Each structure stands twice: as C-alpha cells, then as structure tokens.
Coordinates of C-alpha atoms and ligand atoms in Angstrom, one line a residue:
M1 CA 65.8 -208.6 22.5
T2 CA 68.8 -208.5 24.8
A3 CA 70.6 -211.5 23.7
A4 CA 74.3 -211.4 24.5
I5 CA 76.3 -209.6 21.9
S6 CA 79.4 -211.4 20.7
A7 CA 82.4 -209.1 20.7
P8 CA 83.1 -208.6 17.1
S9 CA 86.5 -207.1 17.7
K10 CA 88.4 -209.6 15.5
Q11 CA 86.5 -208.8 12.4
M12 CA 86.3 -205.1 13.2
D13 CA 88.1 -203.0 10.7
D14 CA 90.7 -200.7 12.1
S15 CA 89.6 -197.9 9.9
K16 CA 86.3 -197.8 11.9
H17 CA 88.2 -196.7 14.9
G18 CA 86.9 -193.8 16.7
L19 CA 83.6 -193.3 14.9
P20 CA 82.4 -189.9 16.1
V21 CA 79.0 -190.0 17.9
T22 CA 76.6 -187.3 18.8
I23 CA 73.7 -188.0 21.0
I24 CA 70.5 -186.0 20.6
T25 CA 68.3 -185.8 23.6
G26 CA 65.5 -183.6 24.8
F27 CA 62.0 -184.0 26.2
L28 CA 59.0 -185.2 24.2
G29 CA 58.2 -183.1 21.2
S30 CA 61.2 -180.7 21.7
G31 CA 62.5 -181.1 18.1
K32 CA 64.9 -184.0 18.1
T33 CA 63.6 -185.6 14.9
T34 CA 63.5 -182.2 13.3
L35 CA 67.2 -181.7 14.2
L36 CA 68.0 -185.1 12.8
N37 CA 66.3 -184.3 9.6
H38 CA 68.2 -181.0 9.5
I39 CA 71.5 -182.9 10.0
L40 CA 70.6 -185.5 7.3
T41 CA 69.7 -182.9 4.8
N42 CA 72.7 -180.7 5.3
Q43 CA 75.6 -182.9 6.2
D44 CA 77.1 -182.9 2.8
G45 CA 79.8 -185.4 1.9
L46 CA 79.6 -187.4 5.1
K47 CA 77.9 -190.7 5.4
T48 CA 75.9 -190.5 8.6
A49 CA 74.2 -193.3 10.3
V50 CA 71.3 -192.6 12.5
L51 CA 70.0 -194.6 15.4
V52 CA 66.6 -193.9 16.9
N53 CA 65.6 -195.1 20.3
E54 CA 61.9 -194.6 20.7
F55 CA 59.4 -194.8 23.6
G56 CA 56.2 -196.6 22.6
E57 CA 56.2 -199.7 20.7
V58 CA 55.2 -198.4 17.3
G59 CA 58.3 -196.9 15.7
I60 CA 57.1 -193.9 13.9
D61 CA 60.2 -191.8 14.0
N62 CA 62.1 -193.8 11.4
D63 CA 59.2 -193.2 9.1
L64 CA 59.3 -189.5 9.8
L65 CA 63.0 -189.1 8.9
I66 CA 64.0 -187.7 5.6
T67 CA 66.8 -189.7 4.2
T68 CA 68.1 -188.0 1.2
D69 CA 70.8 -190.5 0.7
D70 CA 69.5 -194.1 0.2
D71 CA 72.5 -195.4 1.9
T72 CA 71.9 -193.6 5.2
M73 CA 71.3 -196.2 7.7
V74 CA 68.4 -195.7 10.1
E75 CA 68.0 -198.3 12.8
L76 CA 65.4 -198.4 15.4
S77 CA 66.3 -199.7 18.8
N78 CA 63.7 -200.0 21.5
G79 CA 66.0 -200.8 24.3
C80 CA 64.7 -200.6 27.8
I81 CA 65.5 -197.1 28.9
C82 CA 65.9 -198.2 32.5
C83 CA 69.0 -200.3 31.9
T84 CA 72.4 -198.8 32.5
I85 CA 73.8 -200.2 29.3
N86 CA 71.4 -200.3 26.5
N87 CA 72.0 -203.7 24.8
D88 CA 69.8 -203.0 21.8
L89 CA 71.7 -199.8 21.2
L90 CA 75.0 -201.6 21.6
E91 CA 73.9 -204.2 19.1
A92 CA 72.7 -201.5 16.6
V93 CA 76.0 -199.6 16.9
Y94 CA 77.9 -202.8 16.1
K95 CA 75.8 -203.2 13.0
V96 CA 76.9 -199.7 12.0
L97 CA 80.5 -200.5 12.7
E98 CA 80.4 -203.7 10.8
R99 CA 79.1 -202.2 7.6
K100 CA 81.4 -202.6 4.7
D101 CA 81.0 -199.1 3.4
K102 CA 82.5 -196.7 5.8
I103 CA 80.2 -194.6 8.0
D104 CA 81.7 -191.2 8.9
Y105 CA 79.4 -190.1 11.7
L106 CA 76.8 -191.6 14.0
V107 CA 73.9 -189.7 15.4
V108 CA 71.8 -191.3 18.1
E109 CA 68.4 -189.9 19.0
T110 CA 67.1 -190.9 22.4
T111 CA 63.5 -191.1 23.4
G112 CA 62.0 -188.0 24.9
L113 CA 61.7 -189.7 28.2
A114 CA 65.2 -191.1 28.4
D115 CA 67.9 -190.1 30.7
P116 CA 70.8 -189.7 28.2
L117 CA 73.3 -191.1 30.6
P118 CA 72.7 -194.8 29.9
V119 CA 73.0 -194.0 26.2
A120 CA 76.3 -192.2 26.9
L121 CA 77.5 -195.1 29.1
T122 CA 76.7 -197.6 26.3
F123 CA 79.5 -195.9 24.4
L124 CA 81.8 -195.2 27.3
G125 CA 81.3 -198.3 29.4
T126 CA 81.6 -201.0 26.9
E127 CA 84.0 -202.1 24.1
L128 CA 82.6 -199.3 22.1
R129 CA 84.8 -197.0 24.1
D130 CA 87.7 -198.0 21.8
L131 CA 85.7 -198.0 18.6
T132 CA 83.7 -194.8 18.9
R133 CA 84.4 -191.3 20.1
L134 CA 81.5 -189.6 21.9
D135 CA 81.6 -186.1 20.5
S136 CA 78.8 -184.3 22.2
I137 CA 75.4 -184.6 23.8
V138 CA 73.0 -182.1 22.2
T139 CA 69.8 -181.3 24.2
L140 CA 66.7 -179.8 22.7
V141 CA 64.4 -177.8 24.9
D142 CA 60.9 -176.9 23.8
A143 CA 60.8 -173.2 24.7
E144 CA 57.0 -173.1 24.6
N145 CA 56.3 -176.2 26.8
Y146 CA 59.3 -176.4 29.0
S147 CA 58.6 -176.9 32.7
I148 CA 60.6 -179.2 34.9
D149 CA 58.0 -178.9 37.6
L150 CA 55.2 -179.8 35.3
F151 CA 57.0 -182.9 34.1
N152 CA 58.4 -183.8 37.5
S153 CA 60.8 -185.9 35.5
Q154 CA 64.3 -186.8 36.5
A155 CA 65.0 -187.6 32.9
A156 CA 64.0 -184.1 31.7
H157 CA 66.4 -182.7 34.4
N158 CA 69.2 -185.0 33.4
Q159 CA 68.8 -184.2 29.7
I160 CA 69.8 -180.7 30.5
A161 CA 72.4 -181.6 33.2
Y162 CA 74.3 -183.8 30.7
G163 CA 73.8 -181.6 27.6
D164 CA 77.0 -180.2 26.2
I165 CA 75.0 -178.0 23.9
I166 CA 71.5 -176.9 24.7
L167 CA 69.2 -175.7 22.0
L168 CA 66.3 -173.6 23.1
N169 CA 64.0 -174.6 20.3
K170 CA 60.6 -173.3 19.0
T171 CA 61.7 -169.7 19.6
D172 CA 59.0 -168.7 17.2
L173 CA 56.4 -169.6 19.7
V174 CA 57.6 -167.5 22.7
D175 CA 58.7 -163.9 23.2
E176 CA 62.2 -162.8 24.0
A177 CA 61.5 -162.1 27.7
D178 CA 60.3 -165.7 28.2
L179 CA 63.3 -167.0 26.4
D180 CA 65.6 -165.1 28.7
L181 CA 63.8 -166.5 31.7
L182 CA 64.0 -170.0 30.3
E183 CA 67.7 -169.5 29.7
V184 CA 68.2 -168.6 33.4
K185 CA 66.3 -171.8 34.4
V186 CA 68.5 -173.9 32.2
R187 CA 71.6 -172.3 33.5
D188 CA 70.4 -173.2 37.0
I189 CA 70.5 -176.8 36.0
K190 CA 73.6 -176.6 33.9
E191 CA 76.1 -173.9 34.8
G192 CA 78.2 -172.7 31.9
A193 CA 76.0 -174.5 29.3
R194 CA 76.5 -173.6 25.7
I195 CA 73.0 -172.4 24.9
L196 CA 71.8 -171.7 21.4
R197 CA 68.3 -170.5 20.3
T198 CA 66.7 -172.2 17.4
T199 CA 63.6 -172.4 15.3
Q200 CA 62.8 -175.7 13.7
S201 CA 66.1 -177.0 15.2
Q202 CA 68.0 -175.0 12.6
V203 CA 71.5 -174.7 13.8
P204 CA 74.7 -174.4 11.9
L205 CA 76.0 -178.0 12.0
P206 CA 79.6 -177.1 12.8
L207 CA 78.3 -175.8 16.1
I208 CA 76.9 -179.1 17.1
L209 CA 78.9 -181.9 15.3
S210 CA 82.5 -182.7 15.7
V211 CA 82.9 -180.3 18.5
G212 CA 84.6 -182.6 20.9
L213 CA 82.7 -181.2 23.9
F214 CA 81.9 -184.4 25.7
E215 CA 84.1 -184.7 28.7
S216 CA 83.8 -188.4 29.4
D217 CA 86.0 -188.3 32.5
K218 CA 83.4 -186.2 34.1
Y219 CA 80.8 -188.9 34.1
F220 CA 82.9 -192.0 33.9
E221 CA 85.8 -193.0 36.0
P222 CA 88.3 -195.0 33.8
A223 CA 89.9 -196.5 36.9
K224 CA 86.8 -198.3 37.8
E225 CA 85.9 -199.4 34.3
E226 CA 86.2 -202.9 33.1
H227 CA 85.2 -204.0 29.7
H228 CA 81.5 -204.4 29.6
D229 CA 80.5 -208.0 30.2
H230 CA 76.9 -208.7 29.6
G231 CA 75.0 -209.1 32.7
H232 CA 77.3 -207.1 34.8
E233 CA 76.5 -203.7 33.8
H234 CA 75.3 -202.7 37.2
E235 CA 78.5 -203.5 38.9
H236 CA 80.7 -201.0 37.2
G237 CA 80.1 -198.4 39.9
H238 CA 80.2 -195.4 37.6
E239 CA 80.5 -192.6 40.0
H240 CA 79.7 -189.7 37.9
E241 CA 79.0 -186.8 40.1
H242 CA 77.6 -184.0 38.1
E243 CA 76.9 -180.6 39.3
H244 CA 73.8 -181.6 41.2
G245 CA 75.3 -184.5 43.0
H246 CA 72.8 -186.9 41.6
S247 CA 74.3 -190.3 42.1
H248 CA 74.3 -192.8 39.3
A249 CA 73.1 -195.3 41.8
E250 CA 69.6 -193.8 41.4
H251 CA 69.5 -195.0 37.9
H252 CA 70.0 -198.6 38.9
D253 CA 67.2 -199.0 41.2
H254 CA 65.0 -201.0 39.0
A255 CA 63.0 -203.8 40.5
N256 CA 62.1 -205.1 37.1
C257 CA 65.6 -205.6 35.8
D258 CA 67.1 -209.0 36.0
H259 CA 70.6 -207.8 36.4
E260 CA 72.2 -211.1 36.7
H261 CA 71.3 -212.0 33.2
G262 CA 71.8 -208.5 31.8
H263 CA 68.2 -208.7 30.7
C264 CA 65.3 -206.6 31.6
E265 CA 61.9 -208.0 32.1
H266 CA 60.4 -205.0 30.6
D267 CA 61.2 -206.6 27.3
H268 CA 58.4 -209.0 27.7
E269 CA 56.0 -206.1 27.9
H270 CA 57.2 -205.0 24.5
D271 CA 56.2 -208.3 23.0
H272 CA 52.6 -207.8 23.8
E273 CA 50.2 -206.8 21.2
H274 CA 50.6 -203.3 19.8
E275 CA 47.9 -201.5 21.7
H276 CA 49.2 -202.3 25.1
S277 CA 52.2 -200.3 26.3
H278 CA 52.3 -199.7 30.0
L279 CA 55.9 -199.1 30.3
D280 CA 56.0 -196.3 32.9
V281 CA 58.7 -193.7 32.9
D282 CA 58.2 -190.9 35.4
G283 CA 54.5 -191.7 35.2
F284 CA 54.4 -191.4 31.4
T285 CA 52.9 -194.2 29.5
S286 CA 52.2 -194.6 25.8
I287 CA 49.4 -195.9 23.7
S288 CA 50.2 -197.2 20.3
I289 CA 47.7 -198.0 17.6
V290 CA 48.4 -199.5 14.2
R291 CA 45.5 -200.3 11.8
D292 CA 45.2 -201.2 8.2
Q293 CA 42.1 -199.1 8.3
P294 CA 41.4 -195.4 7.7
L295 CA 40.1 -192.8 10.1
A296 CA 37.1 -190.7 9.4
I297 CA 38.3 -187.2 9.3
R298 CA 35.4 -185.6 11.1
K299 CA 35.4 -188.2 13.8
F300 CA 39.1 -187.7 14.4
Q301 CA 38.6 -184.0 14.5
H302 CA 35.9 -184.4 17.1
F303 CA 38.2 -186.6 19.1
L304 CA 40.9 -183.9 19.1
D305 CA 38.5 -181.1 19.9
N306 CA 36.4 -182.9 22.6
K307 CA 37.9 -186.1 23.8
L308 CA 41.6 -185.6 24.0
P309 CA 42.5 -185.2 27.7
D310 CA 45.0 -182.6 28.9
N311 CA 47.3 -185.3 30.2
V312 CA 48.2 -186.4 26.7
F313 CA 51.4 -184.4 26.4
R314 CA 52.6 -185.7 23.1
A315 CA 51.2 -187.6 20.1
K316 CA 52.5 -188.4 16.7
G317 CA 51.1 -190.3 13.9
I318 CA 51.0 -191.2 10.3
L319 CA 47.4 -191.0 9.5
W320 CA 45.3 -192.4 6.7
F321 CA 42.0 -190.6 6.3
D322 CA 39.3 -192.2 4.3
E323 CA 38.5 -188.8 2.7
S324 CA 42.1 -188.0 1.6
E325 CA 44.5 -189.3 -0.9
K326 CA 47.4 -188.0 1.2
R327 CA 49.5 -189.4 3.9
H328 CA 49.1 -187.1 6.9
I329 CA 51.8 -186.5 9.5
F330 CA 50.2 -185.6 12.8
H331 CA 52.0 -184.0 15.7
L332 CA 50.7 -182.9 19.1
S333 CA 53.1 -181.3 21.5
G334 CA 51.7 -179.7 24.6
K335 CA 48.5 -178.1 23.4
R336 CA 49.5 -177.5 19.9
F337 CA 48.9 -179.9 17.1
S338 CA 49.8 -179.9 13.4
L339 CA 48.8 -182.0 10.4
E340 CA 50.8 -182.0 7.3
D341 CA 50.3 -184.0 4.2
E342 CA 52.5 -185.7 1.8
E343 CA 52.2 -188.5 -0.8
W344 CA 52.0 -192.1 0.2
N345 CA 54.1 -193.0 -2.9
H346 CA 54.4 -196.7 -2.8
R347 CA 54.0 -197.2 0.9
P348 CA 51.1 -199.2 2.1
R349 CA 48.3 -197.2 3.6
K350 CA 47.8 -197.6 7.3
T351 CA 47.1 -195.6 10.4
Q352 CA 49.8 -195.4 13.1
L353 CA 49.3 -193.3 16.1
V354 CA 51.2 -193.0 19.4
L355 CA 49.9 -191.0 22.4
I356 CA 52.1 -190.3 25.3
G357 CA 51.1 -188.7 28.6
Q358 CA 50.9 -189.0 32.4
N359 CA 48.2 -191.0 34.1
L360 CA 46.5 -192.0 30.9
D361 CA 43.3 -193.9 31.0
H362 CA 44.4 -196.4 28.4
E363 CA 41.1 -198.1 28.0
A364 CA 39.0 -195.0 27.7
L365 CA 41.4 -193.4 25.2
K366 CA 41.6 -196.4 23.1
A367 CA 37.8 -196.7 23.0
E368 CA 37.6 -193.1 21.8
I369 CA 40.2 -193.6 19.1
E370 CA 38.4 -196.8 18.1
K371 CA 35.3 -194.7 17.3
C372 CA 37.3 -192.7 14.8
F373 CA 38.0 -195.6 12.4
C374 CA 35.7 -196.3 9.5
L375 CA 35.6 -198.8 6.7
E376 CA 37.5 -197.9 3.7
S377 CA 35.2 -196.5 1.0
K378 CA 37.0 -197.8 -2.0
G379 CA 35.6 -195.5 -4.6
R380 CA 35.8 -192.3 -2.8
G381 CA 38.5 -189.9 -3.7
R382 CA 40.6 -192.5 -5.5
G383 CA 39.0 -192.6 -8.8
F384 CA 37.6 -195.8 -10.2
S385 CA 39.9 -198.3 -11.7
S386 CA 37.6 -199.9 -14.2
Ligands
GTP401 N1 56.5 -174.0 15.9 C1 57.6 -174.8 15.9 N2 57.4 -176.1 15.8 C2 58.5 -176.9 15.9 C3 59.8 -176.4 16.0 N3 60.7 -177.4 16.0 C4 59.9 -178.5 15.9 N4 58.6 -178.2 15.8 C5 57.4 -179.2 15.7 O1 57.3 -179.8 16.9 C6 56.8 -181.1 16.7 C7 57.7 -182.1 17.4 O2 59.0 -182.1 16.7 P1 59.9 -183.5 16.7 O3 61.1 -183.1 16.0 O4 59.1 -184.6 16.2 O5 60.1 -183.7 18.2 P2 60.9 -184.9 19.0 O6 61.7 -184.3 20.0 O7 61.6 -185.8 18.0 O8 59.6 -185.6 19.6 P3 59.6 -187.1 20.4 O9 59.8 -188.0 19.3 O10 58.2 -187.1 20.9 O11 60.6 -187.1 21.4 C8 56.7 -181.3 15.2 O12 55.4 -181.0 14.8 C9 57.7 -180.3 14.7 O13 57.3 -179.9 13.4 C10 59.9 -175.0 16.1 O14 61.0 -174.4 16.2 N5 58.8 -174.2 16.1

C-alpha cells in the first residue's frame, strides 16, 4: 500500500499548479460526508475531485457520495492515520494532478478519528507543496454528541485546534443555549475560530471554499523543510506549535511504524479478511462486515433494540433486507439512528456494515450481527420472473 511514489514532476502539467485544496475533518458522524455531498451538488461550473480517507476497511463513504457529475473523481485512500505523511493520500493526489482533464478543486475528507495534521502535512511537507494550495481546514462538530471528555481523543481535540472554519452542525437537535455553551467550549480550544452553525452541513460554499484561510507557516516551518523523501518523513522536525503547545513529536510516537522504510506495519492488518479490523485509534476500533446475503429485517431491528452496546458510537451501512426491494442507508451516530431507502439501480445487492466504537467486544458483536442474516428468499417481494 505504501510503495514509494515516483516524483512525477516532469510529466506534470504547469497548468495544474496550485490546485486549491480544502480538508474536511470532524469526529465520527459529525456530517463530513453530508458536507461533501452539499459541495458536490452545489459547486456549479467547477470540476471537483474528492478524496475520502476512511477508518475501517470497508469503504462505504464513496458509495454514499452523490456524484452529480460523472466525471467527478472519488478516490478512496485508507492510509494509516498514524503516519506523518499519508502515502496513500499522496499517491491519490498525484492521480488527481495527472488527470488529463483539468480539476479545479480538491476536497479531502479525513476519517472521523484522524488528526488532520498529517493530512495537512501531506500537502505542505512534500512535493505537493508546489503543486497544490491548501486553502482551508473545515471542521465539523456534532452539536448533539460533542464531548471531548467523552471521546478522550487527541484527534477530536486537534480537529478543532487546526480547524480554520468550524461548523457546529446538527443544530436542529439541540437548543440555542446548548449551542452557546458548545461554542464557548470550542473557543476554549481554538481562540478566534470562525464558527458557523449549520443543519445538514448546509453552508454557503463561498464561506468555506477558496477562502485562503490556512496559514501554513503556523504549522510548518519552511526553514526546516526538505522535499519529502519517502522513508524520512519523521525526520522533518515540523515544529508546529499551536495554541495548546501540543508538540508534533507526539504524533510520531508510533511503535508500529517502520520509519526507515516509510512504511507502516499497520498496513498488514488491513490486508486481513474483512471482518477483522483491530486498528486502534484513541481506543476506537471498527468492525466491518460485507456479505452477499440479506438481513432479516426483524432480526436486525432486534439487534438494534436489544443487542447494540452503548460503546458503539458510530455505525453506517448499506443494507440489503430480504423483505425489501430497496437499498437502505443506515446511520447510527451517538444514540440516534436513521434508515433511508433508495433504489439499487444496477448495483449488486449486498450488505455492508461498519461499526465503530471504544472497547468493542468484536467477537460478541459479530456473533450478534451474524444472527441477523438470512438466506435470500428469491420469490419474495421481487415478483416471479417466469
Ligand atoms: N439531524 C441531523 N442529522 C444530520 C445532520 N447532518 C448530518 N446528519 C446525519 O448524521 C449522520 C452522519 O452524517 P455523515 O455526513 O455521514 O457524517 P460523517 O462525519 O461523514 O461520519 P463518519 O464517516 O463516521 O466520520 C447521517 O445520518 C446524516 O444524515 C444535521 O444537521 N442534523
């Protein structure tokens, strides 16, 4: 996954210089994909490429994105979020830059558990520095579920600390007084933040794109920068001191990373079969399930009502129910879940489910989900094709 990337500078077209980039970050379920869809549906006249960096091995987010324009490029990169420079992301950005048809804007969605800094450094600490222009980091905050203490997550803290624009999203679920309190907490982490309140991540795009807010000098010292040479990313010594004096060195303390080869051993874990993901970030792990088999709707309902432990903080899925002709989009965020339906169209039917939480009992949860599957009853609900 992290093979060395050849510097494609020779074949790089000059017109691709300075591709503007916005990074969308925010904790699990805060509304990043919703914002991405809002951008893709409303950014008229611009060809926008989208990169999605997901936690959990089953990439569901790219299936949940609305691409109105067939040419919109959606790439999934699963780079190890503990690495300083995300090589998968780097590779994906090069692919965007090398495209023949000109891309006007790049939006990168980080995983909900990622510290946005390595993503920013992928643009600022490599050759991409000359080829892209980091415009802004937009941070989504789930106004209903937000609690730094609850998450005990450095990433959640840094998402706010590095956010140029912070969207307090899901304002429909909380009252004004709570929003005011939340705003105070956010300002505690990020003094002078540009804070906007949103529902369904609906924000006027000129407020978040091409705003030129990112102050790279603040996080990245040009004097110490050398062009990124694979395998040496941890030697750059980026001394970004932000308001909270959190030293970048903390991000580098990763026993599992093989720094010499610019390669992280976490990668090997990703190669394992789909249902085993034990990649641990701030105590969060994920369980991913993919099956060419439907769920029995009542069994799944029973699972949600009775067997889903509180420590599952986030779940999302594209669900195939034996009893239904529809493709069901499932979201759980905090204690709230939603199930929407749409057409399968020509997509193959399958069930994809990702659960993310702290201290999950993987075996027990998988066993419970297993019980929800049933054999496809061919005739039911589909009509008979004589
Ligand atoms: N009530 C309400 N629900 C929202 C709002 N914004 C997003 N949601 C819902 O919250 C759930 C999570 O939204 P996503 O956009 O998938 O969140 P995300 O940040 O991409 O989630 P991860 O991929 O887990 O990091 C979905 O069911 C959304 O429909 C909002 O303003 N109000």
